[in-house]
Coordinates of C-alpha atoms in Angstrom, one line a residue:
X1 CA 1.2 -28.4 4.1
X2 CA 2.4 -30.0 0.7
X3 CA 5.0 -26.9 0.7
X4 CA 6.7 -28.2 3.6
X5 CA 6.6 -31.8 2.6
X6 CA 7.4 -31.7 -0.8
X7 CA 11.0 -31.0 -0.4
X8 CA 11.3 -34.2 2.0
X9 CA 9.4 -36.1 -0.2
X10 CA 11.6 -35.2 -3.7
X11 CA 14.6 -37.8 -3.0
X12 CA 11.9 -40.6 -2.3
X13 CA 9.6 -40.3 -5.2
X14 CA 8.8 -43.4 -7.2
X15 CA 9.8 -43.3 -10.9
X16 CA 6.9 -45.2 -13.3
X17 CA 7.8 -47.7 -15.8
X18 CA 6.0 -49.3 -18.5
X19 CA 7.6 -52.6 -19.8
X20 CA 5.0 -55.1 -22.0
X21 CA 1.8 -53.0 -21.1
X22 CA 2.7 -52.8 -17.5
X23 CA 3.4 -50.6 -15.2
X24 CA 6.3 -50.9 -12.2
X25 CA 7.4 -48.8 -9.8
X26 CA 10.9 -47.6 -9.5
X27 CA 12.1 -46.0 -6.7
X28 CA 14.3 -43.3 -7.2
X29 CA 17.9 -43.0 -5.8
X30 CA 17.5 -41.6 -2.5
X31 CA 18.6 -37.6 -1.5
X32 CA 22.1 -37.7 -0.6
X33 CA 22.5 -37.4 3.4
X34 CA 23.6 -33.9 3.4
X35 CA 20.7 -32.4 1.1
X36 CA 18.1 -34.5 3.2
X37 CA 19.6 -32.4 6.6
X38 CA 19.2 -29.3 4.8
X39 CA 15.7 -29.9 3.2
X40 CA 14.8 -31.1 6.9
X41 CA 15.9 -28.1 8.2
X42 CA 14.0 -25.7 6.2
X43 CA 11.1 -28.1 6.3
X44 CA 11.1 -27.5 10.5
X45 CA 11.9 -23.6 9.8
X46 CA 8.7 -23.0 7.9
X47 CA 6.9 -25.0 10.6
X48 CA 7.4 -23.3 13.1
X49 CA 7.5 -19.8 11.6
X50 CA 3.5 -21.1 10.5
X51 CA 3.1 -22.6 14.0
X52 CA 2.4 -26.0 12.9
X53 CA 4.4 -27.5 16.0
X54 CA 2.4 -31.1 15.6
X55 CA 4.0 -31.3 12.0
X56 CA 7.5 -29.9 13.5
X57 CA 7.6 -32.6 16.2
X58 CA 7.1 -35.3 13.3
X59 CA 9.9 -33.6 11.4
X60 CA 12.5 -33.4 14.2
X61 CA 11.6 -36.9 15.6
X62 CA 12.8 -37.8 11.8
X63 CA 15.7 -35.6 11.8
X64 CA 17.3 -36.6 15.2
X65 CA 19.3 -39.4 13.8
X66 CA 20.9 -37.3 11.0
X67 CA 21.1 -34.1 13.3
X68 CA 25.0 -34.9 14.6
X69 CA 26.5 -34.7 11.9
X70 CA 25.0 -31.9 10.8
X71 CA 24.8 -28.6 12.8
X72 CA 22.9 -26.8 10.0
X73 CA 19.7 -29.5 11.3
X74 CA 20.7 -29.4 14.6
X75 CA 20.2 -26.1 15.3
X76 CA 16.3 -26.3 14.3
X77 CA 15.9 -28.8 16.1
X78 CA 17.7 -27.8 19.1
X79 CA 15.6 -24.0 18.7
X80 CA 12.0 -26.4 18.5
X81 CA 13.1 -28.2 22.2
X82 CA 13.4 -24.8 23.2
X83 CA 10.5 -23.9 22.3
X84 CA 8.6 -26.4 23.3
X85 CA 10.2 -25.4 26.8
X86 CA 12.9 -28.3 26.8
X87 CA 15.7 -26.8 27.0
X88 CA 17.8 -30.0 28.5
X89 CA 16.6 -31.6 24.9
X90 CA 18.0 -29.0 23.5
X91 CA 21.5 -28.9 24.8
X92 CA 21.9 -32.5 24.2
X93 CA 21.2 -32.0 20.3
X94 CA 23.7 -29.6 20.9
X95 CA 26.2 -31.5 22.6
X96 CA 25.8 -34.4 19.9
X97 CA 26.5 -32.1 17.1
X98 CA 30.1 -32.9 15.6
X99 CA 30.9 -29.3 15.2
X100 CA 29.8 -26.3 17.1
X101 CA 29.5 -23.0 14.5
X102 CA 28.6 -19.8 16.2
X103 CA 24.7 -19.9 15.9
X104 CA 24.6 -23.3 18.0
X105 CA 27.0 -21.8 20.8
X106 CA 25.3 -18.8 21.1
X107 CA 21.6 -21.7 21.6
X108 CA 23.6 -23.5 24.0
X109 CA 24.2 -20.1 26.1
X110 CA 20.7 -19.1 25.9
X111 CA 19.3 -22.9 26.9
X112 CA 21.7 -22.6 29.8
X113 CA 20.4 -19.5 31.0
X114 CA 16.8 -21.0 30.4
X115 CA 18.1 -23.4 33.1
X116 CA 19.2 -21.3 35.7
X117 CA 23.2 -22.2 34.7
X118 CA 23.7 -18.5 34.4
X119 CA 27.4 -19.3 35.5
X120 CA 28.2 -22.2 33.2
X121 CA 26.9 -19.2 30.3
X122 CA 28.6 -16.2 31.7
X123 CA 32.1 -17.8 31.5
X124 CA 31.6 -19.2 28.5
X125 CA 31.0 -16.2 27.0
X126 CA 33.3 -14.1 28.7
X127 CA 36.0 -17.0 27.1
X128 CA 34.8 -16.6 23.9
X129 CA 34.3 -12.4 23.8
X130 CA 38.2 -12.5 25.2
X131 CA 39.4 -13.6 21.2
X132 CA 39.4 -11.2 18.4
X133 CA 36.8 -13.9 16.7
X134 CA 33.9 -13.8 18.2
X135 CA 30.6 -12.6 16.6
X136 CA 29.0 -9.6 17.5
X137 CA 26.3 -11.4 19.2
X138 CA 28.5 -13.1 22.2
X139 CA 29.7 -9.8 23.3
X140 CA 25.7 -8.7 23.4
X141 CA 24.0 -11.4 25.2
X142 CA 27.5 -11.1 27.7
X143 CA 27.0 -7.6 27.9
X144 CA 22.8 -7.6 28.1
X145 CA 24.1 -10.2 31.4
X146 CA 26.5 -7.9 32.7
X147 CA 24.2 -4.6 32.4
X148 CA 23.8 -4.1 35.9
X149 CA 27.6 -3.7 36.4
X150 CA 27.9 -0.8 34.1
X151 CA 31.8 -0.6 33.8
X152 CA 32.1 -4.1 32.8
X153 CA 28.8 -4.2 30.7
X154 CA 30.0 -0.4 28.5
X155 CA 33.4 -2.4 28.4
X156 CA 32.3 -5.2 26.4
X157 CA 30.0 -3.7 24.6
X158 CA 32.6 -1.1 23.2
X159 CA 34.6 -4.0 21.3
X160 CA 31.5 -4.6 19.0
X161 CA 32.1 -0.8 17.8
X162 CA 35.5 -0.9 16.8
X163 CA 34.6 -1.7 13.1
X164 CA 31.5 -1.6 12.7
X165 CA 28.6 0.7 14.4
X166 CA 26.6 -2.0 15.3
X167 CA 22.8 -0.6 15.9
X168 CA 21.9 -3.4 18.7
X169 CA 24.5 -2.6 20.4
X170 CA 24.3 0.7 20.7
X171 CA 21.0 0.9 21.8
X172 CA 22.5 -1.4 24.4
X173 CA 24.9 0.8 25.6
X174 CA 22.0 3.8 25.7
X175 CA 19.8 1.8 27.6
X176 CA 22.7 0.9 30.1
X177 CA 23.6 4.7 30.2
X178 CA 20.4 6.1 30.7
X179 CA 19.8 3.4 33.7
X180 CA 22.8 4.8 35.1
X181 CA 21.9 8.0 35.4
X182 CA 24.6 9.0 32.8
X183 CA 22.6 11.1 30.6
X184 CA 25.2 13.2 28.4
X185 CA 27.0 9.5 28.1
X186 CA 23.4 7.9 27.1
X187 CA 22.8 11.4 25.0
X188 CA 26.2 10.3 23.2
X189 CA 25.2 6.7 22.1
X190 CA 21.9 7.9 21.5
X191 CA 23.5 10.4 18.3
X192 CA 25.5 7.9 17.1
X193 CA 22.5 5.6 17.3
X194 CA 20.5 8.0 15.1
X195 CA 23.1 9.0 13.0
X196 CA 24.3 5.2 12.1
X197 CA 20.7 4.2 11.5
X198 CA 19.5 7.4 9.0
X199 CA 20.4 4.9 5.9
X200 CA 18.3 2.2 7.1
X201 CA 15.2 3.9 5.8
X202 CA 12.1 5.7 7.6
X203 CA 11.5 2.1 9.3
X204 CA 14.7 2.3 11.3
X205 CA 14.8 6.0 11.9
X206 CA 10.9 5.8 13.0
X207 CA 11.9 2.5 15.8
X208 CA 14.8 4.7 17.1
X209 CA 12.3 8.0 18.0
X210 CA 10.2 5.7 19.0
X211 CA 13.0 4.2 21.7
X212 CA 14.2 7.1 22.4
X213 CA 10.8 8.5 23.4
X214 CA 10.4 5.8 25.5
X215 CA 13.4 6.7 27.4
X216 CA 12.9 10.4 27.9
X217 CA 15.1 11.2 25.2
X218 CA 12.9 12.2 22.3
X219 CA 14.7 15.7 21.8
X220 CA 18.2 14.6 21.9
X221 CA 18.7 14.8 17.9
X222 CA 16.6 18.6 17.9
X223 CA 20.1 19.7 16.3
X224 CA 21.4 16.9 14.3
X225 CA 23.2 18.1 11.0
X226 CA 23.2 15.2 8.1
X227 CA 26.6 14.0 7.2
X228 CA 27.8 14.8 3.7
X229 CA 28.1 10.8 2.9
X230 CA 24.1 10.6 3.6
X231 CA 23.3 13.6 1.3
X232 CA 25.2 11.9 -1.3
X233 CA 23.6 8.8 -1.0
X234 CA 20.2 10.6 -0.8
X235 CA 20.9 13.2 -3.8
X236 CA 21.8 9.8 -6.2
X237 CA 18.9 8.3 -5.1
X238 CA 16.5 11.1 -5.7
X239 CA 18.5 11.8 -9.1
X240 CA 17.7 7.7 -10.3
X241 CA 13.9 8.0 -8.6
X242 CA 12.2 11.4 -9.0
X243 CA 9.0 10.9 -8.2
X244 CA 10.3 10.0 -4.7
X245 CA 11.2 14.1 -4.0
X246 CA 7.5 15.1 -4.0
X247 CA 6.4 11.7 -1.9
X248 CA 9.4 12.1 0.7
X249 CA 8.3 15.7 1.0
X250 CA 4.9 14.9 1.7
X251 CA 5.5 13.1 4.4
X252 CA 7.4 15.1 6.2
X253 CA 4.5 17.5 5.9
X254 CA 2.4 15.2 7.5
X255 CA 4.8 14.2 10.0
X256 CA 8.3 16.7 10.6
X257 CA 11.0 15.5 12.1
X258 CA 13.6 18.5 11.8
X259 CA 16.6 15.7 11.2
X260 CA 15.0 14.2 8.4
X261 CA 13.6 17.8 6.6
X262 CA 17.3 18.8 6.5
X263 CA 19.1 16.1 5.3
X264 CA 16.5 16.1 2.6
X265 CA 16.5 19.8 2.2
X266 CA 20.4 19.3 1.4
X267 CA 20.2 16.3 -1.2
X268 CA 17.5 17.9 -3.1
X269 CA 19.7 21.2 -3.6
X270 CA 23.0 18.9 -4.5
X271 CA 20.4 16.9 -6.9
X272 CA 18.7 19.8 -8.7
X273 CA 21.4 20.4 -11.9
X274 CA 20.5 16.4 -12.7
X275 CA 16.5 16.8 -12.2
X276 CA 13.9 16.6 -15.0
X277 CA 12.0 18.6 -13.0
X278 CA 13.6 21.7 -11.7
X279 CA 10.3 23.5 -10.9
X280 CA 9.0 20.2 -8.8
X281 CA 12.1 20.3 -6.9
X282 CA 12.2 24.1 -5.9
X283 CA 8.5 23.5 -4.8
X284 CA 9.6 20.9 -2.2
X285 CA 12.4 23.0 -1.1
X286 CA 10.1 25.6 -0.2
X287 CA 7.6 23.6 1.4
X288 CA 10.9 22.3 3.2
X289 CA 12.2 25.6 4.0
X290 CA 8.5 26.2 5.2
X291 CA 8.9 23.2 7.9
X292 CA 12.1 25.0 8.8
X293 CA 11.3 28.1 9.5
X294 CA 13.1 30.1 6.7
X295 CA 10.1 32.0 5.0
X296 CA 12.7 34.2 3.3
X297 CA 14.4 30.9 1.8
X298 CA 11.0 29.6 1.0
X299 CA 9.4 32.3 -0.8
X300 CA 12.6 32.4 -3.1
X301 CA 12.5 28.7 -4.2
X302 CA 8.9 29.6 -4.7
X303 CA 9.6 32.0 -7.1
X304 CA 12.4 30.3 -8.4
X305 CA 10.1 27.3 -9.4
X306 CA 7.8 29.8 -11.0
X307 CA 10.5 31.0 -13.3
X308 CA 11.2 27.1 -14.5
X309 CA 7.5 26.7 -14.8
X310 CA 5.0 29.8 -14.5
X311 CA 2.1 27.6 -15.4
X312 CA 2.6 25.6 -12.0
X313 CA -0.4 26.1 -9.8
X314 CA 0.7 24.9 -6.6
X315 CA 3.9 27.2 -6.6
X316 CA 1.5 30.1 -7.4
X317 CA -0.6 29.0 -4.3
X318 CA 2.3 28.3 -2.2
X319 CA 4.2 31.8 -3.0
X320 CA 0.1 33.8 -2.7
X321 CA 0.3 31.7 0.8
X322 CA 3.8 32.6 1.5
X323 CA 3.4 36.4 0.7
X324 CA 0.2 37.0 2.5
X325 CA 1.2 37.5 6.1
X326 CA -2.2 38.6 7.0
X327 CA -3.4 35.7 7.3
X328 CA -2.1 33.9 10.7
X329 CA -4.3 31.1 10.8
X330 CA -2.6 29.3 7.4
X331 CA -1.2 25.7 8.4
X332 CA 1.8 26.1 6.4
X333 CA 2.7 30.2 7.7
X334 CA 1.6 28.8 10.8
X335 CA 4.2 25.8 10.7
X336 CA 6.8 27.9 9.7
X337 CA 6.2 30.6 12.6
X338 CA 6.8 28.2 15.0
X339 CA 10.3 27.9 15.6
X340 CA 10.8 31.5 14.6
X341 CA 8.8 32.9 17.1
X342 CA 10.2 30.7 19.9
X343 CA 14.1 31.6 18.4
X344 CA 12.9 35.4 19.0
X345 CA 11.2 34.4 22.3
X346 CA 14.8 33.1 23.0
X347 CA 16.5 36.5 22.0
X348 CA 14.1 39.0 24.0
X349 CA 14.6 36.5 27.0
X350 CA 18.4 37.1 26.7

């Protein structure tokens, strides 16, 4: 608690004195108006992110006189009446505010539509998405409200992606497609979805399978080739951060996902003249090459790796594993086989 109240407390702290043995108070100048609103407004941030509403309330009923003049404390407070499932509370703080920044006209759309004013919001925002300046975020909620009339929904959305590949609303515009019915449309979004969030890190990539599974569309990226700006990025980073080749491989071991194995594949080959460790590289570009099916490749990095270090026991294990095809039951022969035999399946079929 003295965390949130110690930045409120700062401008009116009392200064101590002493003058002929005594002691006086002094209080201190107060906070100028503009850093008490902002210490206010982070003070009601952290409380409700810690879900001390009680202590929130206290704060906002303190706040509400300084709150129109400035829309960095009334937005808080306008997001707490919301919360607190007031959303006519909330529009007023709004409508007192002097100015209106994006963040508190994009509250005043949502209040409304926490109303049942779903009119007053839809024109609003179909006003504002019109101009060249509005914020990513009015042409989602206007499209998210327009999704059931799919032209005009895939319409708006589409202006957010003229500069910038914007992941929320892309997955927007595969969730409209797929409730459409459009599926090589939805199949569409869904690569540029993938391929724009691969930089993001495992995170991202791993809450985009994990939508696309929900929608039926787990095996849409089976083919996806890495673009040569991500196995740049990748190769410098593996170059800077070593250590990060064996753990990366690792988990794909664990856990393939056949877009991920080659665009790591790549970096590691366009890394290896700059590595301190050739032999450690070559091993996970066979174990790699092992997840993809290319024993041939994989047996050659092996022995490769053995050349740059013939003391290295897991090569030796990995290329004894690799050469003995007798043994069919080996989890690593075993993973390889797998899309070899279904690509010859494929060819007798034909």
């Amino acid at each position: 608690m003295s965390g949130i109240l110690t930045p409120i407390l700062g401008g009116l702290r009392r200064l101590v004195t002493t003058t002929a043995g005594r002691r006086h108070p002094v209080a201190a100048p107060a906070a100028p108006p503009r850093r008490l609103a902002r210490r206010l407004a982070d003070a009601i941030d952290r409380a409700m992110a810690l879900g001390l509403w009680e202590h929130a309330d206290r704060l906002a009923r303190t706040a509400a006189s300084l709150a129109p003049g400035y829309a960095r404390l009334a937005e808080p407070l306008a997001r707490l009446r919301l919360a607190q499932g007031d959303p006519e509370t909330a529009i007023r703080v709004i409508d007192g505010c002097r100015t209106l920044p994006a963040s508190l006209r994009l509250l005043r759309a949502t209040c409304n539509l926490f109303l049942g004013a779903r009119a007053e919001a839809d024109l609003d925002l179909h006003r504002w998405s019109a101009r060249a300046s509005a914020p990513i975020d009015a042409r989602l909620m206007l499209g998210l409200l327009e999704w059931r009339r799919d032209d005009d929904a895939v319409g708006t959305l589409q202006q957010n992606l003229r500069h910038l590949e914007d992941p929320r609303t892309l997955q927007a515009l595969l969730v409209v497609g797929v409730h459409r019915g459009r599926h090589e449309q939805a199949k569409a979004w869904a690569r540029r979805l993938r391929t724009g969030c691969a930089g993001g890190g495992r995170g991202s990539v791993r809450s985009i399978d994990l939508m696309l599974r929900s929608l039926g569309m787990a095996g849409v990226h089976a083919d996806e080739q890495p673009t040569p700006e991500q196995v740049n990025a990748l190769a410098m980073e593996l170059i800077t951060f070593e250590p990060a080749i064996a753990t990366l491989t690792e988990a794909q071991c664990r856990r393939t996902h056949l877009p991920t194995v080659r665009l790591l594949h790549q970096a590691i080959e366009q890394a290896l003249p700059d590595l301190g460790d050739a032999a450690e590289a070559l091993c996970a570009l066979s174990r790699l090459s092992i997840l993809e099916g290319n024993l041939t490749a994989a047996r050659e990095f092996a022995r490769r790796g053995l050349d740059e270090n013939p003391m290295s026991a897991p090569l030796s294990m990995l290329l004894a594993e690799l050469s003995d095809t007798t043994r069919p039951d080996d989890p690593a022969v075993a993973a390889a086989r797998v899309p070899a035999e279904t690509a010859d399946a494929k060819g007798k079929a034909a």
